[in-house]
Amino acid sequence: RRTPGTSVARSLGRGTCWERESKHTMNRLNRVQKEKVRQFCGIIGTDEKLALEALRCADWNVESAIEMFYSGDIPSLRPVVDLKALETLYKRYRDKHQDLILAEGVGQFCDDLDVDPSDVVMLVLSYHLKAQTMCEYTHEEFVNGLAKLGLDSIEKIKDRIPKMRAELEDPSTFREIYAYAFLFSREKGQKSVMLDVAIEMWRLLFTDGRWPLLEDWCTFLQTYHNKAVSRDTWLQLLEFVKLGDDLSSYDPSGAWPFLIDEFVEHKQARATGT
C-alpha cells in the first residue's frame, strides 16, 4: 500500500543511492583521474556523474571530454532545452531582410546580456557557438549552438558568463580560443586578418597585463609593417608571448616568423641605443 510521501521517499532513496555509488566510484579512481574529474566539473559546472561519463567516453582526455560535451556527441549528456524559446530568441535579433543576426542584432543581444560588445566574453561565447564571422550569427550557429550549451534564455546565458570568463584562465582552452579568434576576425574570403582588427583582438585577449610587450608589439607593427597579419604570425605569437618581457632567452635560429624576428631585433637595438 502506498502511503503519503512514498514517491518522494523513493526519489530521495534513488538520489542517496547514486550519491553512495558516485562516492564509491570516485574512491576507485587514481589521483590523476580524480583531478581530471574536478577540472571538468570546474569548467563545465556539472556534477561528478556527468564528468565521469564524459571523461570515460573521451578516454580520460579533459579537452576531448569538454569538446564532446559542448558538441553534443554524448547523448546522455545532451542538455534539455526549449527549442521554441530559442527560436523566439533568434527572431528577436534576426535582421529584417536576411536570415542572419547582424551587427545591430548582436548589439541588442549584448544589451540584453548587460555585456559590452567588445567584452572578451562575447568572443568566448562565439567560440562555443562556432560562429564563423565577426558581428554575425547564422540560425544554425545561434540556435543549435545555444542548444548544445543547454542555454535557452537570456537569464541562463547570463548565469553562464562567469564560467566562460574562467575558461580564459585555462591555458589549453585559451590556446583554442586564441586560434579561433584568428578565423573569427578574418573578412570573408580573406586568408589574413587586417592589422587594425588583429591589434584590437590582441588587446582583447592579452588584457590585464597578460603580456607586458603588447603595446610595443602593436606600435612596431603600425610603424614598420602596416599590413595584414598571417595565420602563422598569429599562432606563433602566442608561443612568443610565453617569454614575457625578457627576450634574453629568445633563440633567433628558431622557426619564428620574420615579423617576430624583426620585432626582437628592434627591441634589442633600442635597448643598446644602436
mmCIF file of C-alpha atoms in Angstrom:
data_model
loop_
_atom_site.group_PDB
_atom_site.id
_atom_site.type_symbol
_atom_site.label_atom_id
_atom_site.label_comp_id
_atom_site.label_asym_id
_atom_site.label_seq_id
_atom_site.Cartn_x
_atom_site.Cartn_y
_atom_site.Cartn_z
ATOM 1 C CA ARG A 1 0.000 0.000 0.000
ATOM 2 C CA ARG A 2 1.331 3.431 -0.984
ATOM 3 C CA THR A 3 1.394 5.931 1.867
ATOM 4 C CA PRO A 4 1.729 9.729 1.533
ATOM 5 C CA GLY A 5 5.284 10.675 0.717
ATOM 6 C CA THR A 6 6.193 7.243 -0.649
ATOM 7 C CA SER A 7 7.103 8.598 -4.098
ATOM 8 C CA VAL A 8 9.209 11.344 -2.585
ATOM 9 C CA ALA A 9 10.932 8.889 -0.300
ATOM 10 C CA ARG A 10 11.724 6.583 -3.213
ATOM 11 C CA SER A 11 13.080 9.506 -5.231
ATOM 12 C CA LEU A 12 15.242 10.592 -2.328
ATOM 13 C CA GLY A 13 16.350 6.989 -1.917
ATOM 14 C CA ARG A 14 17.466 6.819 -5.537
ATOM 15 C CA GLY A 15 19.352 10.079 -5.072
ATOM 16 C CA THR A 16 21.036 8.741 -1.964
ATOM 17 C CA CYS A 17 21.921 5.509 -3.783
ATOM 18 C CA TRP A 18 23.522 7.482 -6.588
ATOM 19 C CA GLU A 19 25.475 9.610 -4.124
ATOM 20 C CA ARG A 20 26.810 6.455 -2.495
ATOM 21 C CA GLU A 21 27.609 4.964 -5.906
ATOM 22 C CA SER A 22 29.307 8.171 -7.035
ATOM 23 C CA LYS A 23 31.452 8.307 -3.904
ATOM 24 C CA HIS A 24 32.316 4.652 -4.341
ATOM 25 C CA THR A 25 33.305 5.236 -7.963
ATOM 26 C CA MET A 26 35.375 8.304 -7.076
ATOM 27 C CA ASN A 27 37.204 6.318 -4.410
ATOM 28 C CA ARG A 28 38.218 3.765 -7.036
ATOM 29 C CA LEU A 29 39.832 6.404 -9.276
ATOM 30 C CA ASN A 30 43.517 7.176 -9.149
ATOM 31 C CA ARG A 31 44.825 10.622 -8.218
ATOM 32 C CA VAL A 32 45.171 11.833 -11.834
ATOM 33 C CA GLN A 33 41.635 10.731 -12.712
ATOM 34 C CA LYS A 34 40.173 12.450 -9.649
ATOM 35 C CA GLU A 35 41.941 15.661 -10.611
ATOM 36 C CA LYS A 36 40.520 15.422 -14.150
ATOM 37 C CA VAL A 37 37.015 14.981 -12.726
ATOM 38 C CA ARG A 38 37.474 18.094 -10.575
ATOM 39 C CA GLN A 39 38.861 20.011 -13.555
ATOM 40 C CA PHE A 40 35.939 19.024 -15.782
ATOM 41 C CA CYS A 41 33.388 19.911 -13.090
ATOM 42 C CA GLY A 42 35.050 23.290 -12.560
ATOM 43 C CA ILE A 43 34.996 24.229 -16.230
ATOM 44 C CA ILE A 44 31.590 22.863 -17.197
ATOM 45 C CA GLY A 45 29.858 23.434 -13.867
ATOM 46 C CA THR A 46 28.385 19.945 -13.734
ATOM 47 C CA ASP A 47 28.341 17.132 -11.183
ATOM 48 C CA GLU A 48 30.678 14.167 -10.832
ATOM 49 C CA LYS A 49 28.248 11.761 -12.536
ATOM 50 C CA LEU A 50 28.313 13.681 -15.819
ATOM 51 C CA ALA A 51 32.031 14.340 -15.517
ATOM 52 C CA LEU A 52 32.769 10.641 -15.083
ATOM 53 C CA GLU A 53 30.693 9.659 -18.118
ATOM 54 C CA ALA A 54 32.187 12.348 -20.335
ATOM 55 C CA LEU A 55 35.767 11.545 -19.337
ATOM 56 C CA ARG A 56 35.259 7.815 -19.850
ATOM 57 C CA CYS A 57 33.840 8.466 -23.340
ATOM 58 C CA ALA A 58 36.865 10.650 -24.086
ATOM 59 C CA ASP A 59 39.378 8.124 -22.731
ATOM 60 C CA TRP A 60 40.131 10.482 -19.821
ATOM 61 C CA ASN A 61 41.239 13.377 -22.027
ATOM 62 C CA VAL A 62 39.775 16.528 -20.444
ATOM 63 C CA GLU A 63 39.930 18.654 -23.609
ATOM 64 C CA SER A 64 38.224 15.953 -25.664
ATOM 65 C CA ALA A 65 35.594 15.418 -22.955
ATOM 66 C CA ILE A 66 34.778 19.137 -22.919
ATOM 67 C CA GLU A 67 34.602 19.223 -26.707
ATOM 68 C CA MET A 68 32.308 16.179 -26.760
ATOM 69 C CA PHE A 69 30.107 17.736 -24.079
ATOM 70 C CA TYR A 70 29.645 21.012 -25.962
ATOM 71 C CA SER A 71 29.286 19.376 -29.367
ATOM 72 C CA GLY A 72 26.535 17.107 -28.054
ATOM 73 C CA ASP A 73 28.382 13.932 -29.034
ATOM 74 C CA ILE A 74 27.381 12.216 -25.790
ATOM 75 C CA PRO A 75 23.597 11.670 -25.961
ATOM 76 C CA SER A 76 23.120 11.211 -22.240
ATOM 77 C CA LEU A 77 24.912 14.499 -21.606
ATOM 78 C CA ARG A 78 22.969 16.475 -24.172
ATOM 79 C CA PRO A 79 21.278 19.344 -22.324
ATOM 80 C CA VAL A 80 17.478 19.529 -22.481
ATOM 81 C CA VAL A 81 16.406 22.892 -23.873
ATOM 82 C CA ASP A 82 13.268 24.648 -25.050
ATOM 83 C CA LEU A 83 13.848 24.937 -28.801
ATOM 84 C CA LYS A 84 10.770 27.129 -29.226
ATOM 85 C CA ALA A 85 12.236 29.589 -26.753
ATOM 86 C CA LEU A 86 15.494 29.588 -28.716
ATOM 87 C CA GLU A 87 13.640 30.208 -31.986
ATOM 88 C CA THR A 88 11.849 33.142 -30.357
ATOM 89 C CA LEU A 89 15.174 34.482 -29.113
ATOM 90 C CA TYR A 90 16.683 34.173 -32.594
ATOM 91 C CA LYS A 91 13.751 36.033 -34.175
ATOM 92 C CA ARG A 92 14.213 38.845 -31.653
ATOM 93 C CA TYR A 93 17.696 39.575 -33.011
ATOM 94 C CA ARG A 94 17.328 38.450 -36.648
ATOM 95 C CA ASP A 95 17.804 41.034 -39.376
ATOM 96 C CA LYS A 96 14.630 42.256 -41.099
ATOM 97 C CA HIS A 97 15.932 41.469 -44.554
ATOM 98 C CA GLN A 98 18.261 38.496 -44.082
ATOM 99 C CA ASP A 99 18.022 35.249 -42.142
ATOM 100 C CA LEU A 100 21.009 36.269 -40.037
ATOM 101 C CA ILE A 101 21.751 38.083 -36.823
ATOM 102 C CA LEU A 102 23.881 41.022 -37.952
ATOM 103 C CA ALA A 103 25.683 43.836 -36.120
ATOM 104 C CA GLU A 104 22.510 45.561 -34.907
ATOM 105 C CA GLY A 105 21.065 42.308 -33.604
ATOM 106 C CA VAL A 106 24.348 41.370 -31.931
ATOM 107 C CA GLY A 107 24.321 44.779 -30.239
ATOM 108 C CA GLN A 108 20.800 44.163 -28.921
ATOM 109 C CA PHE A 109 21.832 40.694 -27.775
ATOM 110 C CA CYS A 110 24.723 42.228 -25.822
ATOM 111 C CA ASP A 111 22.424 44.856 -24.311
ATOM 112 C CA ASP A 112 20.078 42.125 -23.105
ATOM 113 C CA LEU A 113 23.037 40.299 -21.570
ATOM 114 C CA ASP A 114 24.314 43.520 -19.949
ATOM 115 C CA VAL A 115 27.645 42.899 -21.671
ATOM 116 C CA ASP A 116 29.662 45.340 -23.753
ATOM 117 C CA PRO A 117 30.048 44.108 -27.360
ATOM 118 C CA SER A 118 33.821 44.497 -27.003
ATOM 119 C CA ASP A 119 33.920 42.320 -23.874
ATOM 120 C CA VAL A 120 36.154 39.282 -24.407
ATOM 121 C CA VAL A 121 33.416 37.009 -23.047
ATOM 122 C CA MET A 122 31.499 37.568 -26.302
ATOM 123 C CA LEU A 123 34.463 36.035 -28.118
ATOM 124 C CA VAL A 124 34.281 33.018 -25.799
ATOM 125 C CA LEU A 125 30.553 32.680 -26.448
ATOM 126 C CA SER A 126 31.103 32.948 -30.223
ATOM 127 C CA TYR A 127 33.777 30.262 -29.922
ATOM 128 C CA HIS A 128 31.261 27.901 -28.323
ATOM 129 C CA LEU A 129 28.654 28.759 -30.959
ATOM 130 C CA LYS A 130 31.272 28.074 -33.661
ATOM 131 C CA ALA A 131 30.458 31.418 -35.268
ATOM 132 C CA GLN A 132 32.399 31.923 -38.493
ATOM 133 C CA THR A 133 32.102 35.695 -38.923
ATOM 134 C CA MET A 134 32.525 38.592 -36.522
ATOM 135 C CA CYS A 135 29.315 40.508 -35.652
ATOM 136 C CA GLU A 136 27.183 37.833 -37.289
ATOM 137 C CA TYR A 137 25.363 34.651 -36.260
ATOM 138 C CA THR A 138 23.602 32.252 -38.581
ATOM 139 C CA HIS A 139 20.453 30.461 -37.459
ATOM 140 C CA GLU A 140 22.395 27.216 -37.016
ATOM 141 C CA GLU A 141 25.187 28.872 -35.036
ATOM 142 C CA PHE A 142 22.831 30.710 -32.699
ATOM 143 C CA VAL A 143 20.040 28.192 -32.133
ATOM 144 C CA ASN A 144 21.999 24.935 -32.353
ATOM 145 C CA GLY A 145 24.998 26.416 -30.568
ATOM 146 C CA LEU A 146 22.993 27.619 -27.580
ATOM 147 C CA ALA A 147 21.033 24.356 -27.535
ATOM 148 C CA LYS A 148 24.240 22.364 -27.210
ATOM 149 C CA LEU A 149 25.276 24.641 -24.358
ATOM 150 C CA GLY A 150 21.947 23.981 -22.654
ATOM 151 C CA LEU A 151 21.058 27.677 -22.753
ATOM 152 C CA ASP A 152 17.580 28.678 -23.915
ATOM 153 C CA SER A 153 17.074 32.045 -22.241
ATOM 154 C CA ILE A 154 18.910 35.300 -21.594
ATOM 155 C CA GLU A 155 18.917 34.520 -17.878
ATOM 156 C CA LYS A 156 20.677 31.187 -18.425
ATOM 157 C CA ILE A 157 23.263 32.769 -20.716
ATOM 158 C CA LYS A 158 23.918 35.459 -18.101
ATOM 159 C CA ASP A 159 24.423 32.772 -15.465
ATOM 160 C CA ARG A 160 26.973 31.004 -17.681
ATOM 161 C CA ILE A 161 29.051 34.145 -18.383
ATOM 162 C CA PRO A 162 31.279 33.883 -15.257
ATOM 163 C CA LYS A 163 32.228 30.311 -16.215
ATOM 164 C CA MET A 164 33.010 31.442 -19.756
ATOM 165 C CA ARG A 165 35.337 34.111 -18.398
ATOM 166 C CA ALA A 166 37.030 31.495 -16.235
ATOM 167 C CA GLU A 167 37.786 29.393 -19.327
ATOM 168 C CA LEU A 168 40.335 32.025 -20.386
ATOM 169 C CA GLU A 169 42.396 31.161 -17.321
ATOM 170 C CA ASP A 170 42.890 27.578 -18.503
ATOM 171 C CA PRO A 171 45.980 27.531 -20.788
ATOM 172 C CA SER A 172 44.718 24.825 -23.155
ATOM 173 C CA THR A 173 41.291 26.445 -23.546
ATOM 174 C CA PHE A 174 42.872 29.870 -24.002
ATOM 175 C CA ARG A 175 45.030 28.422 -26.773
ATOM 176 C CA GLU A 176 41.951 27.109 -28.571
ATOM 177 C CA ILE A 177 40.085 30.395 -28.209
ATOM 178 C CA TYR A 178 43.154 32.315 -29.365
ATOM 179 C CA ALA A 179 43.427 30.168 -32.511
ATOM 180 C CA TYR A 180 39.689 30.551 -33.116
ATOM 181 C CA ALA A 181 39.975 34.348 -32.821
ATOM 182 C CA PHE A 182 42.086 34.475 -35.984
ATOM 183 C CA LEU A 183 39.466 32.648 -38.064
ATOM 184 C CA PHE A 184 36.702 34.706 -36.457
ATOM 185 C CA SER A 185 38.469 38.000 -37.250
ATOM 186 C CA ARG A 186 39.075 37.422 -40.948
ATOM 187 C CA GLU A 187 36.906 39.122 -43.512
ATOM 188 C CA LYS A 188 35.010 36.715 -45.740
ATOM 189 C CA GLY A 189 37.245 35.239 -48.423
ATOM 190 C CA GLN A 190 40.477 36.509 -46.835
ATOM 191 C CA LYS A 191 43.360 34.391 -45.540
ATOM 192 C CA SER A 192 44.840 37.077 -43.285
ATOM 193 C CA VAL A 193 43.479 39.468 -40.661
ATOM 194 C CA MET A 194 43.602 43.220 -41.214
ATOM 195 C CA LEU A 195 46.203 44.797 -38.930
ATOM 196 C CA ASP A 196 43.818 47.116 -37.075
ATOM 197 C CA VAL A 197 41.469 44.197 -36.353
ATOM 198 C CA ALA A 198 44.360 41.984 -35.232
ATOM 199 C CA ILE A 199 45.608 44.672 -32.850
ATOM 200 C CA GLU A 200 42.179 45.145 -31.276
ATOM 201 C CA MET A 201 41.836 41.389 -30.872
ATOM 202 C CA TRP A 202 45.278 41.101 -29.236
ATOM 203 C CA ARG A 203 44.356 43.897 -26.840
ATOM 204 C CA LEU A 204 41.189 41.999 -26.010
ATOM 205 C CA LEU A 205 42.947 38.669 -25.433
ATOM 206 C CA PHE A 206 46.066 39.940 -23.655
ATOM 207 C CA THR A 207 44.270 42.308 -21.314
ATOM 208 C CA ASP A 208 45.198 42.992 -17.672
ATOM 209 C CA GLY A 209 48.934 42.883 -18.329
ATOM 210 C CA ARG A 210 48.894 39.318 -19.627
ATOM 211 C CA TRP A 211 51.735 40.320 -21.997
ATOM 212 C CA PRO A 212 53.934 43.290 -20.958
ATOM 213 C CA LEU A 213 55.225 43.881 -24.506
ATOM 214 C CA LEU A 214 51.782 44.110 -26.095
ATOM 215 C CA GLU A 215 51.779 47.835 -26.820
ATOM 216 C CA ASP A 216 55.400 47.742 -28.025
ATOM 217 C CA TRP A 217 54.409 44.985 -30.457
ATOM 218 C CA CYS A 218 51.364 46.881 -31.707
ATOM 219 C CA THR A 219 53.326 50.114 -32.171
ATOM 220 C CA PHE A 220 56.073 48.245 -34.027
ATOM 221 C CA LEU A 221 53.582 46.701 -36.442
ATOM 222 C CA GLN A 222 51.809 50.006 -37.073
ATOM 223 C CA THR A 223 55.116 51.762 -37.721
ATOM 224 C CA TYR A 224 57.113 49.213 -39.688
ATOM 225 C CA HIS A 225 54.670 46.637 -41.022
ATOM 226 C CA ASN A 226 51.214 48.128 -41.556
ATOM 227 C CA LYS A 227 49.980 45.051 -43.428
ATOM 228 C CA ALA A 228 47.566 42.222 -42.751
ATOM 229 C CA VAL A 229 48.648 39.550 -40.234
ATOM 230 C CA SER A 230 49.137 35.970 -41.430
ATOM 231 C CA ARG A 231 47.907 32.890 -39.626
ATOM 232 C CA ASP A 232 51.477 31.712 -38.955
ATOM 233 C CA THR A 233 52.416 35.008 -37.292
ATOM 234 C CA TRP A 234 49.211 34.967 -35.259
ATOM 235 C CA LEU A 235 49.702 31.440 -33.929
ATOM 236 C CA GLN A 236 53.439 31.738 -33.291
ATOM 237 C CA LEU A 237 52.950 34.961 -31.378
ATOM 238 C CA LEU A 238 51.212 33.015 -28.602
ATOM 239 C CA GLU A 239 54.377 30.945 -28.138
ATOM 240 C CA PHE A 240 56.468 34.125 -28.221
ATOM 241 C CA VAL A 241 54.271 35.715 -25.542
ATOM 242 C CA LYS A 242 55.341 32.960 -23.131
ATOM 243 C CA LEU A 243 58.784 34.603 -22.995
ATOM 244 C CA GLY A 244 57.234 37.575 -21.234
ATOM 245 C CA ASP A 245 59.244 40.799 -21.358
ATOM 246 C CA ASP A 246 62.603 39.047 -21.002
ATOM 247 C CA LEU A 247 63.900 38.410 -24.521
ATOM 248 C CA SER A 248 67.288 37.116 -23.380
ATOM 249 C CA SER A 249 66.083 33.533 -23.911
ATOM 250 C CA TYR A 250 64.887 34.268 -27.437
ATOM 251 C CA ASP A 251 66.545 31.937 -29.957
ATOM 252 C CA PRO A 252 66.917 33.723 -33.324
ATOM 253 C CA SER A 253 67.708 30.397 -35.003
ATOM 254 C CA GLY A 254 64.276 29.068 -34.044
ATOM 255 C CA ALA A 255 61.453 28.777 -36.566
ATOM 256 C CA TRP A 256 59.962 32.172 -35.723
ATOM 257 C CA PRO A 257 58.062 34.222 -38.308
ATOM 258 C CA PHE A 258 60.058 37.026 -39.912
ATOM 259 C CA LEU A 259 57.964 39.700 -38.171
ATOM 260 C CA ILE A 260 58.775 38.372 -34.709
ATOM 261 C CA ASP A 261 62.495 38.226 -35.565
ATOM 262 C CA GLU A 262 62.326 41.832 -36.688
ATOM 263 C CA PHE A 263 60.500 42.891 -33.537
ATOM 264 C CA VAL A 264 63.142 41.310 -31.303
ATOM 265 C CA GLU A 265 65.937 42.961 -33.290
ATOM 266 C CA HIS A 266 64.107 46.272 -32.975
ATOM 267 C CA LYS A 267 63.750 45.885 -29.197
ATOM 268 C CA GLN A 268 67.382 44.862 -28.763
ATOM 269 C CA ALA A 269 68.593 47.757 -30.901
ATOM 270 C CA ARG A 270 66.607 50.229 -28.830
ATOM 271 C CA ALA A 271 67.893 48.696 -25.599
ATOM 272 C CA THR A 272 71.528 49.118 -26.682
ATOM 273 C CA GLY A 273 70.925 52.514 -28.316
ATOM 274 C CA THR A 274 72.056 51.334 -31.755
#
